[in-house]
PDB file of C-alpha atoms in Angstrom:
ATOM      1  CA  UNK O  23     -21.707  15.410  30.177  1.00  0.00           C
ATOM      2  CA  UNK O  24     -23.163  18.503  28.577  1.00  0.00           C
ATOM      3  CA  UNK O  25     -24.599  18.357  25.023  1.00  0.00           C
ATOM      4  CA  UNK O  26     -21.993  20.768  23.885  1.00  0.00           C
ATOM      5  CA  UNK O  27     -19.119  18.790  25.291  1.00  0.00           C
ATOM      6  CA  UNK O  28     -20.631  15.622  23.731  1.00  0.00           C
ATOM      7  CA  UNK O  29     -20.510  17.242  20.252  1.00  0.00           C
ATOM      8  CA  UNK O  30     -16.943  18.666  20.665  1.00  0.00           C
ATOM      9  CA  UNK O  31     -14.324  16.479  18.982  1.00  0.00           C
ATOM     10  CA  UNK O  32     -11.399  15.058  21.022  1.00  0.00           C
ATOM     11  CA  UNK O  33      -8.982  16.364  18.389  1.00  0.00           C
ATOM     12  CA  UNK O  34      -9.279  18.715  15.442  1.00  0.00           C
ATOM     13  CA  UNK O  35      -7.021  18.762  12.354  1.00  0.00           C
ATOM     14  CA  UNK O  36      -6.988  20.721   9.093  1.00  0.00           C
ATOM     15  CA  UNK O  37      -7.114  17.524   7.006  1.00  0.00           C
ATOM     16  CA  UNK O  38      -6.454  13.757   7.251  1.00  0.00           C
ATOM     17  CA  UNK O  39      -3.031  14.137   5.741  1.00  0.00           C
ATOM     18  CA  UNK O  40      -1.982  16.681   8.403  1.00  0.00           C
ATOM     19  CA  UNK O  41      -2.662  14.264  11.253  1.00  0.00           C
ATOM     20  CA  UNK O  42       0.495  12.870  13.069  1.00  0.00           C
ATOM     21  CA  UNK O  43      -0.486   9.159  12.933  1.00  0.00           C
ATOM     22  CA  UNK O  44       2.769   8.115  14.439  1.00  0.00           C
ATOM     23  CA  UNK O  45       1.904  10.146  17.628  1.00  0.00           C
ATOM     24  CA  UNK O  46      -1.513   8.346  17.727  1.00  0.00           C
ATOM     25  CA  UNK O  47       0.153   4.991  17.312  1.00  0.00           C
ATOM     26  CA  UNK O  48       2.598   5.880  20.132  1.00  0.00           C
ATOM     27  CA  UNK O  49      -0.532   6.577  22.388  1.00  0.00           C
ATOM     28  CA  UNK O  50      -1.862   3.074  21.733  1.00  0.00           C
ATOM     29  CA  UNK O  51      -4.147   3.627  18.780  1.00  0.00           C
ATOM     30  CA  UNK O  52      -4.358   0.898  16.168  1.00  0.00           C
ATOM     31  CA  UNK O  53      -7.557   1.395  14.133  1.00  0.00           C
ATOM     32  CA  UNK O  54      -8.282   4.521  12.079  1.00  0.00           C
ATOM     33  CA  UNK O  55     -11.945   4.639  10.899  1.00  0.00           C
ATOM     34  CA  UNK O  56     -12.431   7.163   8.157  1.00  0.00           C
ATOM     35  CA  UNK O  57     -15.437   8.893   6.729  1.00  0.00           C
ATOM     36  CA  UNK O  58     -15.725   9.035   2.972  1.00  0.00           C
ATOM     37  CA  UNK O  59     -17.535  12.157   1.676  1.00  0.00           C
ATOM     38  CA  UNK O  60     -15.674  15.370   2.108  1.00  0.00           C
ATOM     39  CA  UNK O  61     -13.174  13.734   4.449  1.00  0.00           C
ATOM     40  CA  UNK O  62     -11.354  11.406   1.996  1.00  0.00           C
ATOM     41  CA  UNK O  63     -12.917  12.471  -1.179  1.00  0.00           C
ATOM     42  CA  UNK O  64     -15.467  14.558  -3.019  1.00  0.00           C
ATOM     43  CA  UNK O  65     -19.155  13.762  -2.316  1.00  0.00           C
ATOM     44  CA  UNK O  66     -20.307  11.152  -4.657  1.00  0.00           C
ATOM     45  CA  UNK O  67     -16.837  10.068  -5.726  1.00  0.00           C
ATOM     46  CA  UNK O  68     -16.512   6.351  -6.299  1.00  0.00           C
ATOM     47  CA  UNK O  69     -12.703   6.318  -7.017  1.00  0.00           C
ATOM     48  CA  UNK O  70      -9.973   7.582  -4.542  1.00  0.00           C
ATOM     49  CA  UNK O  71      -7.992  10.548  -5.701  1.00  0.00           C
ATOM     50  CA  UNK O  72      -4.315  11.242  -4.898  1.00  0.00           C
ATOM     51  CA  UNK O  73      -5.315  12.758  -1.557  1.00  0.00           C
ATOM     52  CA  UNK O  74      -7.165   9.596  -0.342  1.00  0.00           C
ATOM     53  CA  UNK O  75      -4.262   7.415  -1.575  1.00  0.00           C
ATOM     54  CA  UNK O  76      -1.845   9.494   0.320  1.00  0.00           C
ATOM     55  CA  UNK O  77      -4.011   9.361   3.494  1.00  0.00           C
ATOM     56  CA  UNK O  78      -4.064   5.606   3.527  1.00  0.00           C
ATOM     57  CA  UNK O  79      -0.357   5.518   2.842  1.00  0.00           C
ATOM     58  CA  UNK O  80       0.274   7.670   5.878  1.00  0.00           C
ATOM     59  CA  UNK O  81      -1.948   5.663   8.136  1.00  0.00           C
ATOM     60  CA  UNK O  82      -0.444   2.366   7.108  1.00  0.00           C
ATOM     61  CA  UNK O  83       3.006   3.847   7.299  1.00  0.00           C
ATOM     62  CA  UNK O  84       2.473   4.629  10.888  1.00  0.00           C
ATOM     63  CA  UNK O  85       1.555   1.054  11.651  1.00  0.00           C
ATOM     64  CA  UNK O  86      -2.184   1.641  11.868  1.00  0.00           C
ATOM     65  CA  UNK O  87      -5.062  -0.172  10.276  1.00  0.00           C
ATOM     66  CA  UNK O  88      -7.376   1.997   8.167  1.00  0.00           C
ATOM     67  CA  UNK O  89     -11.086   1.202   7.546  1.00  0.00           C
ATOM     68  CA  UNK O  90     -13.894   3.189   5.885  1.00  0.00           C
ATOM     69  CA  UNK O  91     -17.233   3.730   7.611  1.00  0.00           C
ATOM     70  CA  UNK O  92     -19.742   5.718   5.577  1.00  0.00           C
ATOM     71  CA  UNK O  93     -23.363   6.510   5.137  1.00  0.00           C
ATOM     72  CA  UNK O  94     -22.839   6.248   1.440  1.00  0.00           C
ATOM     73  CA  UNK O  95     -24.509   3.583  -0.611  1.00  0.00           C
ATOM     74  CA  UNK O  96     -23.089   0.135  -0.782  1.00  0.00           C
ATOM     75  CA  UNK O  97     -21.842  -0.245  -4.392  1.00  0.00           C
ATOM     76  CA  UNK O  98     -20.047   3.164  -4.283  1.00  0.00           C
ATOM     77  CA  UNK O  99     -18.427   2.629  -0.910  1.00  0.00           C
ATOM     78  CA  UNK O 100     -17.303  -0.978  -1.737  1.00  0.00           C
ATOM     79  CA  UNK O 101     -15.773   0.138  -5.026  1.00  0.00           C
ATOM     80  CA  UNK O 102     -13.958   3.038  -3.260  1.00  0.00           C
ATOM     81  CA  UNK O 103     -12.681   0.853  -0.431  1.00  0.00           C
ATOM     82  CA  UNK O 104     -11.594  -1.971  -2.789  1.00  0.00           C
ATOM     83  CA  UNK O 105      -9.259   0.432  -4.646  1.00  0.00           C
ATOM     84  CA  UNK O 106      -7.765   1.380  -1.275  1.00  0.00           C
ATOM     85  CA  UNK O 107      -7.622  -2.261  -0.103  1.00  0.00           C
ATOM     86  CA  UNK O 108      -9.246  -1.482   3.198  1.00  0.00           C
ATOM     87  CA  UNK O 109     -12.304  -2.774   5.063  1.00  0.00           C
ATOM     88  CA  UNK O 110     -15.550  -0.942   4.565  1.00  0.00           C
ATOM     89  CA  UNK O 111     -18.963  -0.514   6.258  1.00  0.00           C
ATOM     90  CA  UNK O 112     -21.353   1.098   3.881  1.00  0.00           C
ATOM     91  CA  UNK O 113     -24.717   2.590   4.839  1.00  0.00           C
ATOM     92  CA  UNK O 114     -23.429   2.637   8.445  1.00  0.00           C
ATOM     93  CA  UNK O 115     -26.204   4.770   9.846  1.00  0.00           C
ATOM     94  CA  UNK O 116     -23.925   7.271  11.565  1.00  0.00           C
ATOM     95  CA  UNK O 117     -24.384   8.706  14.138  1.00  0.00           C
ATOM     96  CA  UNK O 118     -25.589   5.379  15.435  1.00  0.00           C
ATOM     97  CA  UNK O 119     -22.658   3.171  16.806  1.00  0.00           C
ATOM     98  CA  UNK O 120     -23.826  -0.382  16.174  1.00  0.00           C
ATOM     99  CA  UNK O 121     -22.080  -0.869  12.839  1.00  0.00           C
ATOM    100  CA  UNK O 122     -18.930   0.921  14.111  1.00  0.00           C
ATOM    101  CA  UNK O 123     -18.681  -1.388  17.132  1.00  0.00           C
ATOM    102  CA  UNK O 124     -19.310  -4.406  14.880  1.00  0.00           C
ATOM    103  CA  UNK O 125     -16.399  -3.425  12.727  1.00  0.00           C
ATOM    104  CA  UNK O 126     -14.046  -2.809  15.653  1.00  0.00           C
ATOM    105  CA  UNK O 127     -14.869  -6.350  17.021  1.00  0.00           C
ATOM    106  CA  UNK O 128     -14.673  -7.959  13.620  1.00  0.00           C
ATOM    107  CA  UNK O 129     -11.176  -6.534  13.088  1.00  0.00           C
ATOM    108  CA  UNK O 130     -10.030  -7.549  16.484  1.00  0.00           C
ATOM    109  CA  UNK O 131      -9.496  -4.021  18.057  1.00  0.00           C
ATOM    110  CA  UNK O 132     -10.887  -2.316  21.182  1.00  0.00           C
ATOM    111  CA  UNK O 133     -12.740   0.991  21.398  1.00  0.00           C
ATOM    112  CA  UNK O 134      -9.697   2.431  23.325  1.00  0.00           C
ATOM    113  CA  UNK O 135      -7.540   1.525  20.168  1.00  0.00           C
ATOM    114  CA  UNK O 136      -9.859   3.208  17.722  1.00  0.00           C
ATOM    115  CA  UNK O 137     -10.241   6.706  16.424  1.00  0.00           C
ATOM    116  CA  UNK O 138     -12.770   8.047  13.974  1.00  0.00           C
ATOM    117  CA  UNK O 139     -12.037  10.845  11.503  1.00  0.00           C
ATOM    118  CA  UNK O 140     -14.627  12.747   9.830  1.00  0.00           C
ATOM    119  CA  UNK O 141     -15.704  16.335   8.729  1.00  0.00           C
ATOM    120  CA  UNK O 142     -19.149  16.560  10.364  1.00  0.00           C
ATOM    121  CA  UNK O 143     -20.205  16.976  13.949  1.00  0.00           C
ATOM    122  CA  UNK O 144     -23.641  15.480  13.830  1.00  0.00           C
ATOM    123  CA  UNK O 145     -22.654  12.276  12.023  1.00  0.00           C
ATOM    124  CA  UNK O 146     -18.822  11.657  12.647  1.00  0.00           C
ATOM    125  CA  UNK O 147     -18.163  13.177  15.923  1.00  0.00           C
ATOM    126  CA  UNK O 148     -21.443  12.069  17.455  1.00  0.00           C
ATOM    127  CA  UNK O 149     -20.961   8.567  16.057  1.00  0.00           C
ATOM    128  CA  UNK O 150     -17.454   8.446  17.601  1.00  0.00           C
ATOM    129  CA  UNK O 151     -18.995   9.562  20.949  1.00  0.00           C
ATOM    130  CA  UNK O 152     -21.830   6.939  20.749  1.00  0.00           C
ATOM    131  CA  UNK O 153     -19.207   4.231  19.916  1.00  0.00           C
ATOM    132  CA  UNK O 154     -16.858   5.285  22.741  1.00  0.00           C
ATOM    133  CA  UNK O 155     -13.920   5.979  20.416  1.00  0.00           C
ATOM    134  CA  UNK O 156     -11.619   8.947  20.054  1.00  0.00           C
ATOM    135  CA  UNK O 157     -13.063  11.572  17.581  1.00  0.00           C
ATOM    136  CA  UNK O 158     -11.018  13.607  15.143  1.00  0.00           C
ATOM    137  CA  UNK O 159     -12.814  16.424  13.300  1.00  0.00           C
ATOM    138  CA  UNK O 160     -11.199  17.637   9.978  1.00  0.00           C
ATOM    139  CA  UNK O 161     -12.174  20.531   7.896  1.00  0.00           C
ATOM    140  CA  UNK O 162     -14.253  19.591   4.811  1.00  0.00           C
ATOM    141  CA  UNK O 163     -12.077  19.057   1.749  1.00  0.00           C
ATOM    142  CA  UNK O 164     -14.578  20.827  -0.585  1.00  0.00           C
ATOM    143  CA  UNK O 165     -17.038  23.714  -0.278  1.00  0.00           C
ATOM    144  CA  UNK O 166     -19.644  22.359  -2.689  1.00  0.00           C
ATOM    145  CA  UNK O 167     -22.011  20.209  -0.742  1.00  0.00           C
ATOM    146  CA  UNK O 168     -25.532  18.940  -0.820  1.00  0.00           C
ATOM    147  CA  UNK O 169     -28.236  21.272   0.592  1.00  0.00           C
ATOM    148  CA  UNK O 170     -28.829  18.993   3.664  1.00  0.00           C
ATOM    149  CA  UNK O 171     -25.144  18.964   4.544  1.00  0.00           C
ATOM    150  CA  UNK O 172     -24.940  22.853   4.195  1.00  0.00           C
ATOM    151  CA  UNK O 173     -27.881  23.057   6.567  1.00  0.00           C
ATOM    152  CA  UNK O 174     -26.071  20.754   9.219  1.00  0.00           C
ATOM    153  CA  UNK O 175     -22.974  23.015   8.797  1.00  0.00           C
ATOM    154  CA  UNK O 176     -24.987  25.972   9.897  1.00  0.00           C
ATOM    155  CA  UNK O 177     -26.078  24.205  13.121  1.00  0.00           C
ATOM    156  CA  UNK O 178     -22.465  22.871  13.701  1.00  0.00           C
ATOM    157  CA  UNK O 179     -20.999  26.412  13.888  1.00  0.00           C
ATOM    158  CA  UNK O 180     -21.334  26.773  17.657  1.00  0.00           C
ATOM    159  CA  UNK O 181     -19.597  23.442  18.185  1.00  0.00           C
ATOM    160  CA  UNK O 182     -16.780  24.216  15.761  1.00  0.00           C
ATOM    161  CA  UNK O 183     -16.249  27.835  16.999  1.00  0.00           C
ATOM    162  CA  UNK O 184     -13.126  28.043  19.146  1.00  0.00           C
ATOM    163  CA  UNK O 185     -11.587  24.791  17.920  1.00  0.00           C
ATOM    164  CA  UNK O 186      -7.953  24.819  17.204  1.00  0.00           C
ATOM    165  CA  UNK O 187      -7.313  22.863  13.956  1.00  0.00           C
ATOM    166  CA  UNK O 188      -3.838  21.470  14.447  1.00  0.00           C
ATOM    167  CA  UNK O 189      -1.558  21.071  11.549  1.00  0.00           C
ATOM    168  CA  UNK O 190      -0.533  17.682  12.780  1.00  0.00           C
TER     169      UNK O 190
END
């Protein structure tokens, strides 16, 4: 598999709340792993906003199990996930797959039943590839980002170019 193909998501969507989770359920998916920063909430946020609450409602409403896997620090990630009442893996070390695979196993799902949704190619899409799960790239919710994320976005451009970001 070429490097370019490895870094291309399986699916692209404008945002988490635009994804047709019922269609994914009908295809056999059962576990939705979500990134935190700029996927569900603003970078650094420790409390879910209305968007994050709606995303979790949509996922659960489709019969899927949501979970949070983030590179964010432990206290913040746990506080955020607790308010959403979902499992969390903080300081996950994405794009490495070990903690993702541990979570899938702990929750009793398979890789084939799992999708990972995030806003970054080099952490989220690559982590999904490394874990052998379906990857969904969403557009970042906010334009203000840390310098290191802005730098990664520059290098992501060739992999994002030409993607069709579905409405659902």
